[in-house]
Tab-separated table of C-alpha atoms and ligand atoms in Angstrom:
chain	number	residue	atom	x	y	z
A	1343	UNK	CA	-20.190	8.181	5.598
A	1344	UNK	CA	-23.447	9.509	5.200
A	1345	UNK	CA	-24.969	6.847	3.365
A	1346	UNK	CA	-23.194	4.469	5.371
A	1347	UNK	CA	-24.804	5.053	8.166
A	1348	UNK	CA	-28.271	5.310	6.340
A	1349	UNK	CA	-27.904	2.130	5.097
A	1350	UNK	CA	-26.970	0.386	8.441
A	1351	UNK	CA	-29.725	1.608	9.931
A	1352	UNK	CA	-32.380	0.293	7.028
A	1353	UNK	CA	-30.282	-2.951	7.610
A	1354	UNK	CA	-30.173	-3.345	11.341
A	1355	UNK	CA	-33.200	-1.303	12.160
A	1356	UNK	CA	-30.829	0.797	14.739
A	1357	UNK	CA	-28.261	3.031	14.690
A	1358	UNK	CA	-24.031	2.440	14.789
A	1359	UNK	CA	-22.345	4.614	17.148
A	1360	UNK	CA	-18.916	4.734	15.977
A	1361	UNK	CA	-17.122	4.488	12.576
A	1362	UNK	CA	-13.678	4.816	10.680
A	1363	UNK	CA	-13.044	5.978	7.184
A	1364	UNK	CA	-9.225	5.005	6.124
A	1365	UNK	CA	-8.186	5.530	2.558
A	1366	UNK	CA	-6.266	3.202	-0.146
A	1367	UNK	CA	-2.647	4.612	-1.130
A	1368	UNK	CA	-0.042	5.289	-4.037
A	1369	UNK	CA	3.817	4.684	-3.384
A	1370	UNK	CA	4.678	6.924	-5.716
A	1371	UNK	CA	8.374	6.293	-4.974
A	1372	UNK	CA	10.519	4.126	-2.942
A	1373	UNK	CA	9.423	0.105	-4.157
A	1374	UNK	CA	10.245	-2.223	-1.598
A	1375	UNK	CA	11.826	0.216	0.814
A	1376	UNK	CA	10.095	-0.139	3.504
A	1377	UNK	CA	11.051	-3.236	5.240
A	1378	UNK	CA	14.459	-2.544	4.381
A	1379	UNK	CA	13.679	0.509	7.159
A	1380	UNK	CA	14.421	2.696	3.579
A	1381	UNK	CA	12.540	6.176	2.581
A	1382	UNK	CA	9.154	6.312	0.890
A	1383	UNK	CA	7.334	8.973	-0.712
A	1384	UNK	CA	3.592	7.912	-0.970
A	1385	UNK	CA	0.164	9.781	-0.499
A	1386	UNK	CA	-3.439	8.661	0.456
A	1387	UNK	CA	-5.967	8.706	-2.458
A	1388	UNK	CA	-9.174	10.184	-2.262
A	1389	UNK	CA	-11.014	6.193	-2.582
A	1390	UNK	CA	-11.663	5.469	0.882
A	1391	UNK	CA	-13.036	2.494	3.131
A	1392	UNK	CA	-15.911	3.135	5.635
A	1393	UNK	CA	-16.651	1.094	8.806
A	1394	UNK	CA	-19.349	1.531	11.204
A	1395	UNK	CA	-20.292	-0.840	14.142
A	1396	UNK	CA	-22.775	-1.260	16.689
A	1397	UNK	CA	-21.795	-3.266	20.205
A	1398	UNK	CA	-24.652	-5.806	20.692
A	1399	UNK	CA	-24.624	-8.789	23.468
A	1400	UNK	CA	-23.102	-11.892	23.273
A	1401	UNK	CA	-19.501	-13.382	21.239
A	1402	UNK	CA	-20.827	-13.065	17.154
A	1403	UNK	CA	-20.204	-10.222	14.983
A	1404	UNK	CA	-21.843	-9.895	11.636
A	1405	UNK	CA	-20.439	-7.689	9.285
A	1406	UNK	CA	-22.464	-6.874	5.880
A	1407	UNK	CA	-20.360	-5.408	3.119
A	1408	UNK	CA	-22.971	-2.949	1.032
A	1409	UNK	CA	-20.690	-2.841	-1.870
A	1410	UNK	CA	-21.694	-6.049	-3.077
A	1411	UNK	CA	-24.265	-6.950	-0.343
A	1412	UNK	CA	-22.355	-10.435	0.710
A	1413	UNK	CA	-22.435	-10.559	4.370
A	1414	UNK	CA	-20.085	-12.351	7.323
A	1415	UNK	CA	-20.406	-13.335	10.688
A	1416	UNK	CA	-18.291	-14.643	12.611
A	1417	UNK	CA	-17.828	-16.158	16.618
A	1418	UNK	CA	-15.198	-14.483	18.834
A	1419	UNK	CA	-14.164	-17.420	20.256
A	1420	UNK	CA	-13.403	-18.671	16.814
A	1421	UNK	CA	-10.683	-16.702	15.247
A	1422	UNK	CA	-7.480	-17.311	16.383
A	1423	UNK	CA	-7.151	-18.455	12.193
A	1424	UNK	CA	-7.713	-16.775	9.078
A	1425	UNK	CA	-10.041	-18.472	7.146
A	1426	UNK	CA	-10.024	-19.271	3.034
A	1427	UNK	CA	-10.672	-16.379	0.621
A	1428	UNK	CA	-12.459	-14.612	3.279
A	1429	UNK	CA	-12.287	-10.697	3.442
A	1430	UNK	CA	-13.376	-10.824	7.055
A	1431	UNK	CA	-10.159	-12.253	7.908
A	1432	UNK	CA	-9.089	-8.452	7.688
A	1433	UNK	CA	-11.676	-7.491	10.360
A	1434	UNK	CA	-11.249	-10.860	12.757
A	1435	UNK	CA	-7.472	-9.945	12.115
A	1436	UNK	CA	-7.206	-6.662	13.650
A	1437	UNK	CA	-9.705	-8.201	16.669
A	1438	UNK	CA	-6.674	-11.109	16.904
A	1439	UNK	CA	-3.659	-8.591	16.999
A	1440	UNK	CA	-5.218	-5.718	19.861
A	1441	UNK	CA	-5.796	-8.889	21.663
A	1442	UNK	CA	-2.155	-9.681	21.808
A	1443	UNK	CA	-1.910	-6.371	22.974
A	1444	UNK	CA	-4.612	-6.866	26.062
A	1445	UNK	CA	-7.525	-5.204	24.050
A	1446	UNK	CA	-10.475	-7.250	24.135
A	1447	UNK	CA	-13.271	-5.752	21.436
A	1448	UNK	CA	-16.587	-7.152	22.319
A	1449	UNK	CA	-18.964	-8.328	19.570
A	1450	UNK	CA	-20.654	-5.669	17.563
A	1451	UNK	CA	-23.062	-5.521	13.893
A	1452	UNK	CA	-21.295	-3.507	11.621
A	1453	UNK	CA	-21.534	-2.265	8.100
A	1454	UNK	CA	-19.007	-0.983	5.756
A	1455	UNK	CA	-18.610	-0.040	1.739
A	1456	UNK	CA	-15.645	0.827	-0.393
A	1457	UNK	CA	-14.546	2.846	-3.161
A	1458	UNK	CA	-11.044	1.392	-2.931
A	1459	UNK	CA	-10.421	-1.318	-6.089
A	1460	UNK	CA	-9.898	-4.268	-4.728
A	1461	UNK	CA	-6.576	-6.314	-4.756
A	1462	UNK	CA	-4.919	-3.610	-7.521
A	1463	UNK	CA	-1.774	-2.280	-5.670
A	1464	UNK	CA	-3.602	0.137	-3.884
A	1465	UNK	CA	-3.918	-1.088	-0.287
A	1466	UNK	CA	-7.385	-1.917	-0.254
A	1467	UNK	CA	-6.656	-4.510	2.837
A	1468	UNK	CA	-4.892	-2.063	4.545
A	1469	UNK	CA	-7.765	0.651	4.132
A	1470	UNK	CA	-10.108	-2.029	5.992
A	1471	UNK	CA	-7.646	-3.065	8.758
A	1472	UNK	CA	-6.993	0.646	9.304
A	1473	UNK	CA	-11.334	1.662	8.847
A	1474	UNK	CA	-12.366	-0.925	11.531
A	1475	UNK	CA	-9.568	-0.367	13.802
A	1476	UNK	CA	-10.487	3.128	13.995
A	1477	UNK	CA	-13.971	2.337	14.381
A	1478	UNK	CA	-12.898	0.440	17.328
A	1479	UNK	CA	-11.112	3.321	18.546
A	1480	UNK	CA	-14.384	5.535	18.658
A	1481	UNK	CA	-16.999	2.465	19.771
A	1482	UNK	CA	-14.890	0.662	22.322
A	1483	UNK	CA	-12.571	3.892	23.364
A	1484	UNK	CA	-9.328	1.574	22.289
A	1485	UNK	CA	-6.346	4.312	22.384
A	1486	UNK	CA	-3.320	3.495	20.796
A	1487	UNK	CA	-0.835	5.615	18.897
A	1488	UNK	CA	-1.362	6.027	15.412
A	1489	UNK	CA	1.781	4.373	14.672
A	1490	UNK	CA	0.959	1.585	16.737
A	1491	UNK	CA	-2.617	1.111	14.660
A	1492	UNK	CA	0.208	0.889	11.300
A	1493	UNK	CA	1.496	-1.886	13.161
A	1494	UNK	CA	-1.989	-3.824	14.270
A	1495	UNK	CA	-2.290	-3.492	10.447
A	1496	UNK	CA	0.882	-5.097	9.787
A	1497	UNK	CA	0.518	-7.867	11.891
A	1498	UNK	CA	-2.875	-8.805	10.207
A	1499	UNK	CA	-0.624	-8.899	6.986
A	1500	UNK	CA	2.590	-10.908	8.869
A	1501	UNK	CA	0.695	-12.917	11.026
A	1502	UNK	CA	-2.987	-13.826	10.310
A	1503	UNK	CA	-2.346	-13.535	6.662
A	1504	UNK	CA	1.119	-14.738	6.403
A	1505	UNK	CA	2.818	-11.867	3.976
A	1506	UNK	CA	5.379	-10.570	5.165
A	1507	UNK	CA	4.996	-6.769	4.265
A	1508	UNK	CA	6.517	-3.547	5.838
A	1509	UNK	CA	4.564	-0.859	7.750
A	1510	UNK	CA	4.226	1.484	4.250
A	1511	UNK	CA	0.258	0.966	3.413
A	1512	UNK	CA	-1.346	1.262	6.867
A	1513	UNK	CA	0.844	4.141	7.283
A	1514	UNK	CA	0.290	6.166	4.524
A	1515	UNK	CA	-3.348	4.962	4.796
A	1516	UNK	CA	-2.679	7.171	8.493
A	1517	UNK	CA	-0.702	9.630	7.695
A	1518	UNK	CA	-1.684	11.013	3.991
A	1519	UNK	CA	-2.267	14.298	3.865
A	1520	UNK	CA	-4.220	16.192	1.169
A	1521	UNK	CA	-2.674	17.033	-1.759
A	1522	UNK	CA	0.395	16.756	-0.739
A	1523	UNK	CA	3.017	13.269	-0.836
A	1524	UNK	CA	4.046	12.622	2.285
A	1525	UNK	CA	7.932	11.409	3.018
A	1526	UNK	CA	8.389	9.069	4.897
A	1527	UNK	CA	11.434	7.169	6.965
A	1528	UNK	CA	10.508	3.262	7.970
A	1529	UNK	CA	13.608	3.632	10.252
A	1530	UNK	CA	12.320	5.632	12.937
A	1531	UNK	CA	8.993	5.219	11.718
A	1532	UNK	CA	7.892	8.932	11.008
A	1533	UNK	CA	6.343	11.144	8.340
A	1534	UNK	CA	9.611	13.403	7.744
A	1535	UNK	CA	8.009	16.316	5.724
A	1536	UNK	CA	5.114	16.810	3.467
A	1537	UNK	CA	6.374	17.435	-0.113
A	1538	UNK	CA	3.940	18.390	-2.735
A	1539	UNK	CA	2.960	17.238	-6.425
A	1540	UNK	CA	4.498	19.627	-8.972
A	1541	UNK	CA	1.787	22.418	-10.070
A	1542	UNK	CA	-0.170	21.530	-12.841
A	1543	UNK	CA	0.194	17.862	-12.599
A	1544	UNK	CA	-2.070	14.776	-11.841
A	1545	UNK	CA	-1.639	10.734	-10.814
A	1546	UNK	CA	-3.631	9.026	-13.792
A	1547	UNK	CA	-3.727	5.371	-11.985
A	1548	UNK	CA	-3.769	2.618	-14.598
A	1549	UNK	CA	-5.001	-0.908	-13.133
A	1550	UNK	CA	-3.208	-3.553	-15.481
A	1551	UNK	CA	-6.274	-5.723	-14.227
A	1552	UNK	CA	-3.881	-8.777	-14.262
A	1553	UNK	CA	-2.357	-10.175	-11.323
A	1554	UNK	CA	0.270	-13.024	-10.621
A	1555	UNK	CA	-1.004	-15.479	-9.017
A	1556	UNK	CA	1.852	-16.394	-6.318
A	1557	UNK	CA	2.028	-12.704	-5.911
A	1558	UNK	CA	2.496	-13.428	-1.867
A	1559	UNK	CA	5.096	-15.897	-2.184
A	1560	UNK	CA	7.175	-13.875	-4.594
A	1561	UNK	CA	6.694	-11.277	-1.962
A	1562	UNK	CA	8.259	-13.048	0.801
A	1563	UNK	CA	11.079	-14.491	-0.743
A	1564	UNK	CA	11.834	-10.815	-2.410
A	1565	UNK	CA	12.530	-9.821	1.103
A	1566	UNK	CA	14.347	-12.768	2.255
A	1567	UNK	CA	16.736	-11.753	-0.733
A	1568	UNK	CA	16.806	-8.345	0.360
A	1569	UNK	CA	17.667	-9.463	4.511
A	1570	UNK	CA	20.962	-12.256	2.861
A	1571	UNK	CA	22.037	-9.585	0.952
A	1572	UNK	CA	21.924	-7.035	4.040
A	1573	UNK	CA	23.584	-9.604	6.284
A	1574	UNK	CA	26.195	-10.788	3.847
A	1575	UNK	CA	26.972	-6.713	3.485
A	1576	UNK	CA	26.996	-6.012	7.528
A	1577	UNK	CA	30.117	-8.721	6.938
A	1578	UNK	CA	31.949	-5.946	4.885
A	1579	UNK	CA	30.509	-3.153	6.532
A	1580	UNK	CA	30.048	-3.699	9.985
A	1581	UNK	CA	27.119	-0.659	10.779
A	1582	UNK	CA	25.305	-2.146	8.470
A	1583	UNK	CA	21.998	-2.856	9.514
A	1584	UNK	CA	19.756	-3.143	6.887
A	1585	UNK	CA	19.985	-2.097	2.764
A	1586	UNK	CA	19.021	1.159	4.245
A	1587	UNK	CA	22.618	1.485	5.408
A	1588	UNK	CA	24.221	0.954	2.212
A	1589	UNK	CA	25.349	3.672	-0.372
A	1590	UNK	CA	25.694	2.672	-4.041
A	1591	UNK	CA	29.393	3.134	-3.922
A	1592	UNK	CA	29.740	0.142	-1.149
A	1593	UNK	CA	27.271	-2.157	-3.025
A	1594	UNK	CA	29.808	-1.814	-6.528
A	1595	UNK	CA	32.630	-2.846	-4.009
A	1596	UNK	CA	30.637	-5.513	-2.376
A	1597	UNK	CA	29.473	-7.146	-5.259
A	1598	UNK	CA	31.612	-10.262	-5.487
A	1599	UNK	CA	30.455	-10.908	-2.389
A	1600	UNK	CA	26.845	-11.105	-3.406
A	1601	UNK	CA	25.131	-13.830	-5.146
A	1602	UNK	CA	24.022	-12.430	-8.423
A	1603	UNK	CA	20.192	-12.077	-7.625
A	1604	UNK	CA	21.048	-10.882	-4.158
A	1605	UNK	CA	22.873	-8.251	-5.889
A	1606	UNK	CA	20.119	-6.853	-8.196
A	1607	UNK	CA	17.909	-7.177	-5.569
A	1608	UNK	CA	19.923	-4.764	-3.327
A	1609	UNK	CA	20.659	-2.376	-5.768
A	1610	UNK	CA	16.934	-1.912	-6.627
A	1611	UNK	CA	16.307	-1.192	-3.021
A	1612	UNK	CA	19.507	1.051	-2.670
A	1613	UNK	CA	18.708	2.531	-5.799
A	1614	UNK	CA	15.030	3.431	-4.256
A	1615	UNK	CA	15.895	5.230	-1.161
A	1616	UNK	CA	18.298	7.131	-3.552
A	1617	UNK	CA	16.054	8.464	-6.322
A	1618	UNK	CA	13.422	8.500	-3.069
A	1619	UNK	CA	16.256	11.149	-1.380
A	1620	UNK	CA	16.536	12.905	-5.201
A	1621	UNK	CA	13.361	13.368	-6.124
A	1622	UNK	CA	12.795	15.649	-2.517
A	1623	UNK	CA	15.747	17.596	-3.642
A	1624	UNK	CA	14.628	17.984	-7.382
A	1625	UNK	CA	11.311	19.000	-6.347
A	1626	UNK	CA	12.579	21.849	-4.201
A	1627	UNK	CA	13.856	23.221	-7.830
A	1628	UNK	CA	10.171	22.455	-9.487
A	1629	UNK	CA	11.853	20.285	-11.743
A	1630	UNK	CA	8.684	18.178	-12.853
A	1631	UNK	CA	10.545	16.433	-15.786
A	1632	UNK	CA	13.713	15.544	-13.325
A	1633	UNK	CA	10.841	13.668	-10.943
A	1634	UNK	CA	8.822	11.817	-13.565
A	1635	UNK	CA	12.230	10.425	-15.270
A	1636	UNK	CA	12.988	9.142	-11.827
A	1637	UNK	CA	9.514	7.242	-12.102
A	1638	UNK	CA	10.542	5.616	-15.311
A	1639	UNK	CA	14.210	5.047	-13.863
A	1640	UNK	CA	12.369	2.906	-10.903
A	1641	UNK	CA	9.986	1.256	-12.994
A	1642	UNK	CA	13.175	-0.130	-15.026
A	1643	UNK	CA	15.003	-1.306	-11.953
A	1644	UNK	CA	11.678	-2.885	-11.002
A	1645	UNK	CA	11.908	-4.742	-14.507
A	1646	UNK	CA	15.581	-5.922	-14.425
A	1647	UNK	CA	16.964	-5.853	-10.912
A	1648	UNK	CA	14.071	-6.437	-8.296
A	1649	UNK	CA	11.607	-8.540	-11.424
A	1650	UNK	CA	8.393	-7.776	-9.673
A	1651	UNK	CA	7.198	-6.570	-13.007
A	1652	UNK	CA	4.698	-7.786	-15.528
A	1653	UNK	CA	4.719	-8.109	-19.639
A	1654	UNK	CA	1.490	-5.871	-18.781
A	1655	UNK	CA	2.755	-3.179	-16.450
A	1656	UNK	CA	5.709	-2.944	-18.785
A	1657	UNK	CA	3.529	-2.256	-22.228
A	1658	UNK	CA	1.862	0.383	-19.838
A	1659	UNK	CA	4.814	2.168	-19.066
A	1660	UNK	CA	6.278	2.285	-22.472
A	1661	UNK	CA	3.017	3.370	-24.217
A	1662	UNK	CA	3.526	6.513	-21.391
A	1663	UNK	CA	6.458	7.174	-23.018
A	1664	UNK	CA	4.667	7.876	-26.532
A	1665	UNK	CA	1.686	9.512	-25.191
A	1666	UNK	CA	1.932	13.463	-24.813
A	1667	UNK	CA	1.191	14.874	-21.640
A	1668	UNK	CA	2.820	12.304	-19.488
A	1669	UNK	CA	6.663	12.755	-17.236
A	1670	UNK	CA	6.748	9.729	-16.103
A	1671	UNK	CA	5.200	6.132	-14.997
A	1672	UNK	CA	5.897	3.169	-13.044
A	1673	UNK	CA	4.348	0.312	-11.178
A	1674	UNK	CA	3.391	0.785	-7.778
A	1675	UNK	CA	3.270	-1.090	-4.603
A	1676	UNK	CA	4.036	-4.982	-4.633
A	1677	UNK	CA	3.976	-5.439	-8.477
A	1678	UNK	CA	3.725	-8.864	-9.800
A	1679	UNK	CA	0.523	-7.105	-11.309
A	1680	UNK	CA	-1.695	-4.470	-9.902
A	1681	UNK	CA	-1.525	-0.702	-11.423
A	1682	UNK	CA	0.660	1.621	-12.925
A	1683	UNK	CA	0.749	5.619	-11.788
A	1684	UNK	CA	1.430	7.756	-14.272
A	1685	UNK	CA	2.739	11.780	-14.016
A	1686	UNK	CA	0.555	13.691	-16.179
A	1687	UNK	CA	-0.366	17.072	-16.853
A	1688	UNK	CA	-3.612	17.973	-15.606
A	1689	UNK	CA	-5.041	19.680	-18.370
A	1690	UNK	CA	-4.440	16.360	-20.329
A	1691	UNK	CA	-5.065	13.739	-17.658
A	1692	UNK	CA	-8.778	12.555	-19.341
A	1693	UNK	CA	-7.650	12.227	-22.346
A	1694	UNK	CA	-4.597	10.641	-21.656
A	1695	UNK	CA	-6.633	7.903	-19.592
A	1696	UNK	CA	-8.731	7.731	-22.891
A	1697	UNK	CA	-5.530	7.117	-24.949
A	1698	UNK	CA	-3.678	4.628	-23.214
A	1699	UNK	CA	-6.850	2.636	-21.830
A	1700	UNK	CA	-7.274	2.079	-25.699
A	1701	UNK	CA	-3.826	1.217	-26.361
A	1702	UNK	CA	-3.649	-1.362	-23.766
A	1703	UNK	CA	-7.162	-2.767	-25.050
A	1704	UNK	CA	-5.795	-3.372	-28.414
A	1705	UNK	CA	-2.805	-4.290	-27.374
A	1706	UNK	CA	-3.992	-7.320	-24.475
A	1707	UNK	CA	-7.968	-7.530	-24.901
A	1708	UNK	CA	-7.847	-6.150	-21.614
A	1709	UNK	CA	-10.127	-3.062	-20.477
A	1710	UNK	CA	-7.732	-1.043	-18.256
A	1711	UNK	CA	-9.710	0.616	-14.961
A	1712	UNK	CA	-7.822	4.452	-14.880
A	1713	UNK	CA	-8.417	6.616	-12.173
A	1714	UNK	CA	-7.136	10.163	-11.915
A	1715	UNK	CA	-6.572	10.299	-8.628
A	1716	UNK	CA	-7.089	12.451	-5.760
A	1717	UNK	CA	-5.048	12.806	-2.692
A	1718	UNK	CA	-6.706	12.456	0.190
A	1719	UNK	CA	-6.793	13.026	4.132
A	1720	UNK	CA	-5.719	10.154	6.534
A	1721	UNK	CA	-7.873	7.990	8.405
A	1722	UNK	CA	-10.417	9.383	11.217
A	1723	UNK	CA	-12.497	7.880	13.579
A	1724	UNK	CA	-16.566	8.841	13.971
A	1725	UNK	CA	-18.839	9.091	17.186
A	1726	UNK	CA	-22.302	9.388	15.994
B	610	GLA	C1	3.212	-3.808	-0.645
B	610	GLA	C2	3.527	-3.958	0.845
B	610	GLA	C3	4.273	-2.739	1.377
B	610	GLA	C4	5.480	-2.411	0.508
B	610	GLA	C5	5.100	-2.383	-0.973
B	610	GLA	C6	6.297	-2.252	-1.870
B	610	GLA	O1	2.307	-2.773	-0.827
B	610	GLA	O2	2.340	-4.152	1.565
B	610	GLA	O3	4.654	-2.968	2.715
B	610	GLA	O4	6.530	-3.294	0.756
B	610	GLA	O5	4.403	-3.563	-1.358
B	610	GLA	O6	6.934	-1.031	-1.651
């Protein structure tokens, strides 16, 4: 933050008064749980997003991105729309959605920088929507619960952007706590418990570095599949809301009901929330090699059921299984692409990144980006 605000001031020749820092985040288990109001366990990593504004006179806002020194402005009569392959849109966004709430933000220079990769599975839009949102918090005194910041988030996503994601990235973004996963329930909306990493073990992230490219409209019609399953189950079982309701034993008896693919589909999200509800328990016993087979158990219902895998992601998660050191991997987040995390013992962690970074190299031509990853704090807001 530091630096951030050094380099604002060299930039704009004065000084910001407010800023938010908001990191990226890991689901480490629970894949497509979330809008099915299912469990998640997830944690904030230690890459964060920094925002820090000015208010200046007038209706345009430029915004100047020091991480790669390309620069946006933008008029705030002008914005109802996203625009093309713009990452302003996730700034002009969060202006559009506290407007719907009766929150006016007046125009303001602002600067921000990133250590977050960009568009790998680990929420780096979320991060920014969350950063400026708290930055608006401490410049223009906006107050709104942090919940209700997860959900100006999520409506950039729904409604500006047009994917139709759940609640889980701004909220873990929110809510991580350091060093510790957090559990969470997208029911009533609440961090249940903190539940930490088993001793002696790290997240070695592994960014495939490929990427589908209709990633957001195999997103959307992943959930429709997962909402005509739920309402073709609430016909059988009449408190069921969502797949949240369902138990593995009614899906087996429902499933002539279901279309085939609206089958799989519900089992991968039932099957979540389980191993999301076993891995707590398992934890509670230190049972390290119980959790990361439940990584490799979701990655494979990924593969087959929910297919929001990749040839990529799977070669990375069978090379885990041949590599010493390691309890478990699977994709996280959206998939189609995007990274792997991988449970690995700390002592080993570098020079299992060394290992299967090579593998995959010889393997694709690809140069894997691996992070060993820290877990971080939630978001906070600055007054300077
Ligand atoms: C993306 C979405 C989240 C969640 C995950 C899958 O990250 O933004 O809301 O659905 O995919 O668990």
């Amino acid at each position: 933050m530091d630096k951030l605000v050094e380099k604002f001031k060299a930039f704009y020749h004065a000084a910001p008064t407010a800023g938010g820092e908001a990191p990226g985040r890991l689901e480490i288990l629970g894949n497509h749980t979330d809008y099915n109001q299912g469990f998640v366990l997830s944690c904030a990593v230690g890459n964060t997003t920094a925002f820090v504004l000015r208010p200046v006179d007038g209706q345009v806002c430029r915004v100047k991105d020091f991480r790669d020194g390309s620069e946006k402005s933008f008029d705030l009569d002008a914005i109802d729309r996203a625009t093309p392959r713009d990452w302003s849109n996730y700034i002009k966004g969060v202006i559009v959605e506290l407007r719907k709430r009766g929150i006016e933000i007046p125009a303001f220079e602002a600067g921000m920088e990133s250590t977050v990769p960009l568009s790998a599975g680990m929420s780096s839009s979320a991060a920014l929507e969350t950063a400026a949102g708290f930055a608006f918090a401490g410049g223009f005194g906006v107050k709104l619960d942090q919940a209700d910041w997860a959900r100006v988030g999520q409506g950039v996503e729904n409604n500006y952007m047009g994917l139709k994601t759940g609640l889980l990235d701004q909220f873990s973004s929110i809510f991580g706590r350091r060093d510790s996963m957090i559990l969470s329930d997208f029911r009533t909306v609440e961090v249940l418990r903190t539940v930490p990493l088993p001793a002696g073990f790290s997240i070695v992230v592994v960014n495939s570095m490929v990427k589908h490219n209709l990633v957001d409209s195999e997103y959307n019609v992943r959930r429709l599949d997962c909402e005509s399953a739920a309402a073709k189950l609430a016909q059988i079982f009449p408190d069921v809301k969502t797949l949240r309701d369902v138990s593995l034993e009614q899906l087996a008896q429902a499933e002539p009901a279901l279309e085939r693919r609206e089958f799989r589909r519900a089992l991968h999200v039932v099957g979540e929330c389980t191993r999301v509800q076993e891995a707590v328990r398992i934890l509670e016993n230190g049972d390290a090699a119980g959790f990361g087979r439940l990584w490799f158990e979701s990655h494979e219902s990924s593969r087959v059921n929910f297919e929001n895998s990749t040839p990529e992601l799977d070669y990375l998660v069978e090379l885990a299984k041949s590599l010493p050191g390691c309890l478990g991997a699977r994709l996280s987040g959206g998939g189609f692409g995007g990274i792997t995390i991988h449970l690995v013992e700390s002592a080993l962690a570098g020079e299992y990144a060394g290992r299967i970074a090579a593998g995959y190299k010889i393997r694709t031509g690809i140069e894997p980006e691996c992070i060993i990853c820290a877990i971080g704090d939630g978001a906070r807001t600055f007054n300077f």
